[in-house]
Tab-separated table of C-alpha atoms in Angstrom:
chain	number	residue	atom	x	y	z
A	579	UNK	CA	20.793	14.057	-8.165
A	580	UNK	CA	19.759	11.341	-5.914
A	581	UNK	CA	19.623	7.494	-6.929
A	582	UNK	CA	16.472	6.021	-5.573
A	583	UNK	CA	15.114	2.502	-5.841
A	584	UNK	CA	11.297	1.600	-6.039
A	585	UNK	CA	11.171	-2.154	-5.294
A	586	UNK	CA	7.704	-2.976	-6.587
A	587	UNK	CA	7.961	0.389	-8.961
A	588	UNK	CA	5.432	-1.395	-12.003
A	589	UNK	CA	2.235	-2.003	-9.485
A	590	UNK	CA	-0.847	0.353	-8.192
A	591	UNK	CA	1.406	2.284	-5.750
A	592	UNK	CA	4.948	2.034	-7.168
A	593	UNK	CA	4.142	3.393	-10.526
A	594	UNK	CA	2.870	6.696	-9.060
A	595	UNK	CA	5.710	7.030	-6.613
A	596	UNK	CA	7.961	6.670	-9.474
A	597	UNK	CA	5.658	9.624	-11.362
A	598	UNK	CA	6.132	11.499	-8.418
A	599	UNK	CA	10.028	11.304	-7.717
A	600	UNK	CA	10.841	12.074	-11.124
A	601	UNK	CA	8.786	15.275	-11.414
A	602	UNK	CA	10.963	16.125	-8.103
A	603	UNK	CA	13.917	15.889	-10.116
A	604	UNK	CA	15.196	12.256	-8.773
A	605	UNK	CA	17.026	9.711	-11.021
A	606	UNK	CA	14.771	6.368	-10.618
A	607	UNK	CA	15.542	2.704	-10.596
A	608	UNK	CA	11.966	0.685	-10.632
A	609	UNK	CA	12.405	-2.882	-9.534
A	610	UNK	CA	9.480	-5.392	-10.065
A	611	UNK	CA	9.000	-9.283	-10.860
A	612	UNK	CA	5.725	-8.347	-12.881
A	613	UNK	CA	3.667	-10.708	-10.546
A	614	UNK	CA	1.536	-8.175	-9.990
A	615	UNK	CA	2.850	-5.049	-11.561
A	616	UNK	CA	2.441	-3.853	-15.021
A	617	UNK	CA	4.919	-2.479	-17.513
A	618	UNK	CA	1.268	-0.262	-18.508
A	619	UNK	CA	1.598	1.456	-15.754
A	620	UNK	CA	5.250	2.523	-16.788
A	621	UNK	CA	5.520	2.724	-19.921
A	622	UNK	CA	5.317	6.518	-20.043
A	623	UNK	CA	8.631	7.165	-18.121
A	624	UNK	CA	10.532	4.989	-20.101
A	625	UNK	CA	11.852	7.944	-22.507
A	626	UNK	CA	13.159	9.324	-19.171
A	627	UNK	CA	16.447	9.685	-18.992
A	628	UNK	CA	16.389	9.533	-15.787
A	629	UNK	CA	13.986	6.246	-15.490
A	630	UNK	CA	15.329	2.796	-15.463
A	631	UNK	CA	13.368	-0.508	-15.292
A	632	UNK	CA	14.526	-3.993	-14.020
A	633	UNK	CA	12.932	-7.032	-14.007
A	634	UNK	CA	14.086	-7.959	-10.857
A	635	UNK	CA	12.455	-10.652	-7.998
A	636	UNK	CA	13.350	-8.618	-4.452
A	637	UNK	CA	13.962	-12.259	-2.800
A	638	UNK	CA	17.254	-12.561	-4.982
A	639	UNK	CA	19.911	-9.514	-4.040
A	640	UNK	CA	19.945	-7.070	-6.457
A	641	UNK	CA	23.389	-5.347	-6.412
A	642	UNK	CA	23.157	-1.750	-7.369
A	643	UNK	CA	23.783	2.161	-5.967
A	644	UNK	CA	21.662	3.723	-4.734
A	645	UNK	CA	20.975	6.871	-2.113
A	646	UNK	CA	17.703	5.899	-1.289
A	647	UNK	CA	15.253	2.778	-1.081
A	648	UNK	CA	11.416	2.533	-1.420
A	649	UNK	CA	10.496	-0.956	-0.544
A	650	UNK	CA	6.989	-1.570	-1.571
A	651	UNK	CA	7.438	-5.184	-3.881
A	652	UNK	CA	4.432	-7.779	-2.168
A	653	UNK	CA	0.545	-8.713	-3.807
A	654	UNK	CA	-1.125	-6.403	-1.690
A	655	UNK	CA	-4.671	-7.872	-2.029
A	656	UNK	CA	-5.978	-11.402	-0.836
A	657	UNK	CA	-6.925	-12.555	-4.224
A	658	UNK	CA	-3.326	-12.393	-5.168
A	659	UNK	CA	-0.839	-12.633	-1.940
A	660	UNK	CA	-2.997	-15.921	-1.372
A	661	UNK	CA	-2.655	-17.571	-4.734
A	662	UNK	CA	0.991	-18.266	-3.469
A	663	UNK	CA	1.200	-17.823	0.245
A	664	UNK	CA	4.622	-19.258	1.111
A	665	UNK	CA	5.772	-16.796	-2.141
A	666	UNK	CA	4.297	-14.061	-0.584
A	667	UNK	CA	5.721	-14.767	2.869
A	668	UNK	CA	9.423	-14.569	1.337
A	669	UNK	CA	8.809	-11.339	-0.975
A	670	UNK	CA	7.703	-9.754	2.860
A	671	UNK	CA	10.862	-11.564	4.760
A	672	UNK	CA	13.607	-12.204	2.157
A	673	UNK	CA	13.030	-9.542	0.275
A	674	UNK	CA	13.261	-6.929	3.619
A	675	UNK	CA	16.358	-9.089	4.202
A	676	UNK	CA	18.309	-8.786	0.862
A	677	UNK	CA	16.943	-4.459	0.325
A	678	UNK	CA	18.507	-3.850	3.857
A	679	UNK	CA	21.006	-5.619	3.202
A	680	UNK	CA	21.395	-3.172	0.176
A	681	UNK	CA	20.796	-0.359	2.375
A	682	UNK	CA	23.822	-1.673	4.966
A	683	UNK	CA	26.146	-1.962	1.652
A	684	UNK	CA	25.298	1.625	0.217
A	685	UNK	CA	24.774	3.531	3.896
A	686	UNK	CA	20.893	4.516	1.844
A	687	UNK	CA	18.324	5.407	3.895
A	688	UNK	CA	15.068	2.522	3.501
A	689	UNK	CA	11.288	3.484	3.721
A	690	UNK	CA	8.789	0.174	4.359
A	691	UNK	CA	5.804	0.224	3.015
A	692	UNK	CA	4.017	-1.513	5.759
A	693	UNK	CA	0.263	-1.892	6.044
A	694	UNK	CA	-2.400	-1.362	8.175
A	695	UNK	CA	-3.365	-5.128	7.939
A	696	UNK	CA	-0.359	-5.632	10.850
A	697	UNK	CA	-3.296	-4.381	13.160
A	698	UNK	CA	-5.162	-7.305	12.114
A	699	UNK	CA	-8.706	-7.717	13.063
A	700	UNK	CA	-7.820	-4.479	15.944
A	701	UNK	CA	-9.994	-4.344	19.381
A	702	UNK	CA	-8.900	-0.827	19.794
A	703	UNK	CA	-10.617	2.103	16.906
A	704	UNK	CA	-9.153	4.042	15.145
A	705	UNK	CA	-5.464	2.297	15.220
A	706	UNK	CA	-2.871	4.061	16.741
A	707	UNK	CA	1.010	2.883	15.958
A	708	UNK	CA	1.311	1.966	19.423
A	709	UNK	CA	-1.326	-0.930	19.353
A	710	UNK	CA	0.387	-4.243	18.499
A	711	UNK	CA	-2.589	-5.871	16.664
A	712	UNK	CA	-4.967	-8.548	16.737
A	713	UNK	CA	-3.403	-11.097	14.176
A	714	UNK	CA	-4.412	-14.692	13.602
A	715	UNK	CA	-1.077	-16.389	12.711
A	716	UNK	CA	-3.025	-19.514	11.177
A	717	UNK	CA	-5.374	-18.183	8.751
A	718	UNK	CA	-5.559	-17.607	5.484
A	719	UNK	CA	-4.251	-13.903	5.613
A	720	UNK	CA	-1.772	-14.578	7.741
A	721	UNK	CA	0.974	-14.753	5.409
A	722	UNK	CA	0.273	-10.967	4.781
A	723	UNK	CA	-0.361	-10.266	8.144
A	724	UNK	CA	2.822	-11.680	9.734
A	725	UNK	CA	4.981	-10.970	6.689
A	726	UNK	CA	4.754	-7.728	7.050
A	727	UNK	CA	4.969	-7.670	11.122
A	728	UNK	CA	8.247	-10.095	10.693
A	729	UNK	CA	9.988	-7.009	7.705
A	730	UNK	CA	9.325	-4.384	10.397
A	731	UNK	CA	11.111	-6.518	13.092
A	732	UNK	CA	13.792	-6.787	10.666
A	733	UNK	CA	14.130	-3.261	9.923
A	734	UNK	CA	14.107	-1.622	13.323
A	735	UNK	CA	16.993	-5.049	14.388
A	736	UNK	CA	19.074	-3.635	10.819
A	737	UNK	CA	18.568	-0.058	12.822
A	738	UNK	CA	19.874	-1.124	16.072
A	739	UNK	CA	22.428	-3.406	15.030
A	740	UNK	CA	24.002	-1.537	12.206
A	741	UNK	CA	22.719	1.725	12.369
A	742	UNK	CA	20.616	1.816	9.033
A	743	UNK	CA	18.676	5.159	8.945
A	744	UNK	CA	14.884	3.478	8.338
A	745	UNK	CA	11.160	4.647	8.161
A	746	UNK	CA	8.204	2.365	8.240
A	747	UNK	CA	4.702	3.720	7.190
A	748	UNK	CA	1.887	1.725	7.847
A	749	UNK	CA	-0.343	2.056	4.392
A	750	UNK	CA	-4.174	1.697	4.991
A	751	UNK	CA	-6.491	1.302	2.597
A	752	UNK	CA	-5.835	3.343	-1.118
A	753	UNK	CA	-7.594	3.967	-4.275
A	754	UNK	CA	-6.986	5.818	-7.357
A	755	UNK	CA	-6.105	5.041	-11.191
A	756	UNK	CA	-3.698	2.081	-12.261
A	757	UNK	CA	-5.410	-0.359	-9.722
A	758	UNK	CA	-5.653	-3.909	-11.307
A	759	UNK	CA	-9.414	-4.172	-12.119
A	760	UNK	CA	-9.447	-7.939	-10.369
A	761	UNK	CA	-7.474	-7.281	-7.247
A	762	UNK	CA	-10.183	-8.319	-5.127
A	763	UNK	CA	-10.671	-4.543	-3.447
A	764	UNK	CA	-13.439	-3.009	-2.331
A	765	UNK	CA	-13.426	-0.071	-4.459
A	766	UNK	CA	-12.039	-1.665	-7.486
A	767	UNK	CA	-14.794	-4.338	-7.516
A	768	UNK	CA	-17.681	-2.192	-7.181
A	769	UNK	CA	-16.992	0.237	-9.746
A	770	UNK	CA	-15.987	-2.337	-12.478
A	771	UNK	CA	-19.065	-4.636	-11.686
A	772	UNK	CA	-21.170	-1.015	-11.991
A	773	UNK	CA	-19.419	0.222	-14.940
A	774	UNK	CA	-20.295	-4.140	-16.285
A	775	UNK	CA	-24.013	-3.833	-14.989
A	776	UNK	CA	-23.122	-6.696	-13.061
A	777	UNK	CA	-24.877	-6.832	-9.155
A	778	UNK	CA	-22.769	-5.606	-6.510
A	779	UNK	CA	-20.953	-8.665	-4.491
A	780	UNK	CA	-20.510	-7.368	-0.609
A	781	UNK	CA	-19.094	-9.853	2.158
A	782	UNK	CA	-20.945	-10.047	4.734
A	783	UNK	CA	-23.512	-7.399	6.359
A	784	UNK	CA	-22.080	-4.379	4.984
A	785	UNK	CA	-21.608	-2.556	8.016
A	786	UNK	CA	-18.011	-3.424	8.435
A	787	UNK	CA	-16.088	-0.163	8.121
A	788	UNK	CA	-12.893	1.127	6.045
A	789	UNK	CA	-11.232	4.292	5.493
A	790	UNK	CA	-10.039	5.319	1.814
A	791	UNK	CA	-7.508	7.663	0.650
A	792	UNK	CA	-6.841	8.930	-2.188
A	793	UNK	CA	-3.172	7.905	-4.064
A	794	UNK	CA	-2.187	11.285	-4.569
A	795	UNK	CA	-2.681	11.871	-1.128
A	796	UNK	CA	-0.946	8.475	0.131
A	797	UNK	CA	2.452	9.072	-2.285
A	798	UNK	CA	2.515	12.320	-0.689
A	799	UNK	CA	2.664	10.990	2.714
A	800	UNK	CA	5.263	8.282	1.403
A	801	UNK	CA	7.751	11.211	0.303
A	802	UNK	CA	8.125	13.086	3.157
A	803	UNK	CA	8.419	10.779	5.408
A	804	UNK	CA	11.211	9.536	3.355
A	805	UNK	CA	12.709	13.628	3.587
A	806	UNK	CA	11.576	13.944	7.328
A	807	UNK	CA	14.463	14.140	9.927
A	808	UNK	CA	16.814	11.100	10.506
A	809	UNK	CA	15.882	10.193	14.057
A	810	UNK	CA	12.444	9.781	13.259
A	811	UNK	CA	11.474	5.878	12.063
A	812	UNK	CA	8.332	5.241	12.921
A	813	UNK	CA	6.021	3.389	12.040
A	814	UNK	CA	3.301	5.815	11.521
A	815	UNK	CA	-0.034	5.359	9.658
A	816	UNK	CA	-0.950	6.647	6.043
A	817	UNK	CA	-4.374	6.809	5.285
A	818	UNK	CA	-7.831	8.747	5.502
A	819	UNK	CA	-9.720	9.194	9.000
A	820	UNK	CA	-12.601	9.661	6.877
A	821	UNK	CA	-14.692	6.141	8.124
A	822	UNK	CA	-17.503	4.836	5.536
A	823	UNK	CA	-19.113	1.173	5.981
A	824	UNK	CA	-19.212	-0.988	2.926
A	825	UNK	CA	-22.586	-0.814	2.172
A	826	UNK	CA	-22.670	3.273	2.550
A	827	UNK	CA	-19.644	2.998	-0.051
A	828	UNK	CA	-21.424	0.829	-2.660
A	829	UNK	CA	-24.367	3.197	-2.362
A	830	UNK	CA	-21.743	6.269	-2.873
A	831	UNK	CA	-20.089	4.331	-6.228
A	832	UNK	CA	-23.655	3.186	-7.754
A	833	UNK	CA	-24.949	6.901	-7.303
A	834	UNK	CA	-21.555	8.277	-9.021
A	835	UNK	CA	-21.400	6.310	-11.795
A	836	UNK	CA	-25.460	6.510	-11.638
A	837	UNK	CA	-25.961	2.660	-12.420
A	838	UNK	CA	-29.238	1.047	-10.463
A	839	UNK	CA	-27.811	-2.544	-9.970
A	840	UNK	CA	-28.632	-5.310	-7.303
A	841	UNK	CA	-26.436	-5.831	-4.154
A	842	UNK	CA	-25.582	-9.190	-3.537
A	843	UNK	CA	-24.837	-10.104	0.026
A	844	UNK	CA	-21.528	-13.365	0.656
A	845	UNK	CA	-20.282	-14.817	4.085
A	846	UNK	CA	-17.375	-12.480	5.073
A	847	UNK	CA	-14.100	-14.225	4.615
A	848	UNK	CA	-12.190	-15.595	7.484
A	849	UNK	CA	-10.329	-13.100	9.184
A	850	UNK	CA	-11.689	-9.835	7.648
A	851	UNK	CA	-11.468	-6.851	9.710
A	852	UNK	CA	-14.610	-5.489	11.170
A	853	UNK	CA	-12.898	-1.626	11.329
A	854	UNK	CA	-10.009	0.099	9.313
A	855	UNK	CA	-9.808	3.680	10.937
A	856	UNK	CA	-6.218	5.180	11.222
A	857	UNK	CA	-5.288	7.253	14.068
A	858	UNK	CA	-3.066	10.465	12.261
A	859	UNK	CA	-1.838	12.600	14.742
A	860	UNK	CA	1.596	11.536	14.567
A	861	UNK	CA	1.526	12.149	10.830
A	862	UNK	CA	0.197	15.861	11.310
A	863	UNK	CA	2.615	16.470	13.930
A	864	UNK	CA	5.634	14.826	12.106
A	865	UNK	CA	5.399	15.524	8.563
A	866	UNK	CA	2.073	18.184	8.574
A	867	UNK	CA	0.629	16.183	6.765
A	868	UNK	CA	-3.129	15.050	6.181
A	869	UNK	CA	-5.309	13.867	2.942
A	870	UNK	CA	-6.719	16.869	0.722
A	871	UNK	CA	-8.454	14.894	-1.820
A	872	UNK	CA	-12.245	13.752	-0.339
A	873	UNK	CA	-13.512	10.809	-1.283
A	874	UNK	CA	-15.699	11.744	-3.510
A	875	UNK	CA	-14.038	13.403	-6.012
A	876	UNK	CA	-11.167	11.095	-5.555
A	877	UNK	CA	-13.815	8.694	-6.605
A	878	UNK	CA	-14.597	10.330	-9.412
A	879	UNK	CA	-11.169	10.060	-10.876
A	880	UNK	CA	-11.399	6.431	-10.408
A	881	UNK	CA	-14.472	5.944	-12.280
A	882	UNK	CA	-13.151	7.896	-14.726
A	883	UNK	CA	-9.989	5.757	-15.198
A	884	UNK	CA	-12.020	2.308	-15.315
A	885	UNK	CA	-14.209	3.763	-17.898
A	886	UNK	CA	-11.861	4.200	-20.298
A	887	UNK	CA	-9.775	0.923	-19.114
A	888	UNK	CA	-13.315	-1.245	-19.485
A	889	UNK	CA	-13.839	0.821	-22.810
């Protein structure tokens, strides 16, 4: 039975992956700092035998054995990585330092969740993993943005220096149950302030695009390219092709959860992308894989889940 680590295993993403490994018959170690996790979101696997949580801050070492090593411990939304940007610059940097370090001690093989946000504000559409981004190393996302670009310089230095076996997926947007209801996303937002009766808050024009995929889909992706062949690091993108604008996907949410509420139009923040598309051949070709779940219905699962949260 294989050890693996999930470094940020009590947030949105982590907590599924964990679901997910131990219905494949892994023994689990989740690692978070509860910044932004929640023991909620766990709290069902802790009968497990084969489940183990630790309260554990990824820019300290943690000192344990392990076979494999999910590192996906960061805020992933503005309204949290910027509440502390310095923090969230060493959870990115120190904490890819001290988990390969980890992997060097234990020979494990590391995935890192990366994001599509290393593309930055991109001049090329849809994204392919062999554009190097459009990143403003000044603003107010940047300590996101060049976080994460500075962990997969790390990783692919830990590969060619000692030999670590890596992979690096690039995570675009995802949405699905066990998101916090005030992380600041697009999808999260709308369907609490429908499911409130509270107007609909969109930055900017609207038109701005995005491309959502479903979590199911996304942990999926995550897992095989942790099982797919050792020569093969990466990065490659994780996310639906599918490309809606904001507007078209506040429309979509307010006719699901069929609420008739006001839009209310803000000055985009600085920095925000104009386009989120991934490119996923390589991800077809590599690990045959692609979403199943459309957004609709993955939508519909969502609603359902904040429903009963609100309730």
């Amino acid at each position: 039975m294989k050890k693996v680590l999930v470094t940020g295993g009590a947030g949105f993403l982590g907590s599924h992956l964990c679901e997910a490994l131990l219905e494949r018959g892994y023994d689990v170690l989740c690692a978070d700092n509860l910044f932004t996790g929640n023991k909620a979101n766990i709290a069902h696997l802790m009968g497990s035998p084969y489940f183990e949580f630790i309260r554990h801050d990824i820019t300290f070492p943690l000192y344990v054995e392990v076979d494999q090593i999910y590192n996906l411990a960061c805020p992933a939304s503005p309204v949290h990585y910027q509440v502390d940007p310095v923090q969230t610059t060493k959870t990115s940097v120190h904490g890819a330092i001290n988990m390969l370090g980890l992997a060097k001690r234990t020979r494990a093989r590391i995935l890192q969740a990366s994001t599509s946000e290393i593309y930055g504000d991109p001049e090329i559409h849809p994204q392919t993993e062999d554009y190097w981004g459009r990143v403003n190393p000044l603003g107010y996302r940047a300590c996101y943005d060049e976080s994460k670009r500075c962990a997969e310089t790390l990783f692919f230095d830990y590969h060619r220096q000692h030999r670590l076996e890596i992979k690096i997926v690039r995570i675009f947007n995802t949405y699905g149950s066990k998101m916090h209801p005030n992380d600041g996303r697009v999808v999260s937002n709308f369907i609490v302030s429908a499911l409130k009766g509270e107007p609909i808050t969109i930055y900017g024009d609207g038109r701005q695009t995005r491309s959502f995929c479903y979590v199911d889909d996304l942990i999926s992706g995550l897992i095989r390219m942790m099982e797919s062949p050792e020569g093969f690091t990466g990065p490659i993108n994780l996310g639906n092709p599918e490309e809606i604008s904001v507007l078209e996907l506040a429309e979509k949410i307010l006719m699901l959860t069929g609420c008739k509420l006001p839009l209310e139009f803000r000055p985009l923040p600085m920095d925000d992308p104009r386009m989120r598309q991934p490119d996923i051949t390589l991800a077809r070709e590599k690990l045959d894989w692609h979403p199943r779940v459309s957004l609709e219905d993955g939508l519909k699962e969502t609603i359902a889940y904040f429903r009963k949260l609100i309730a």
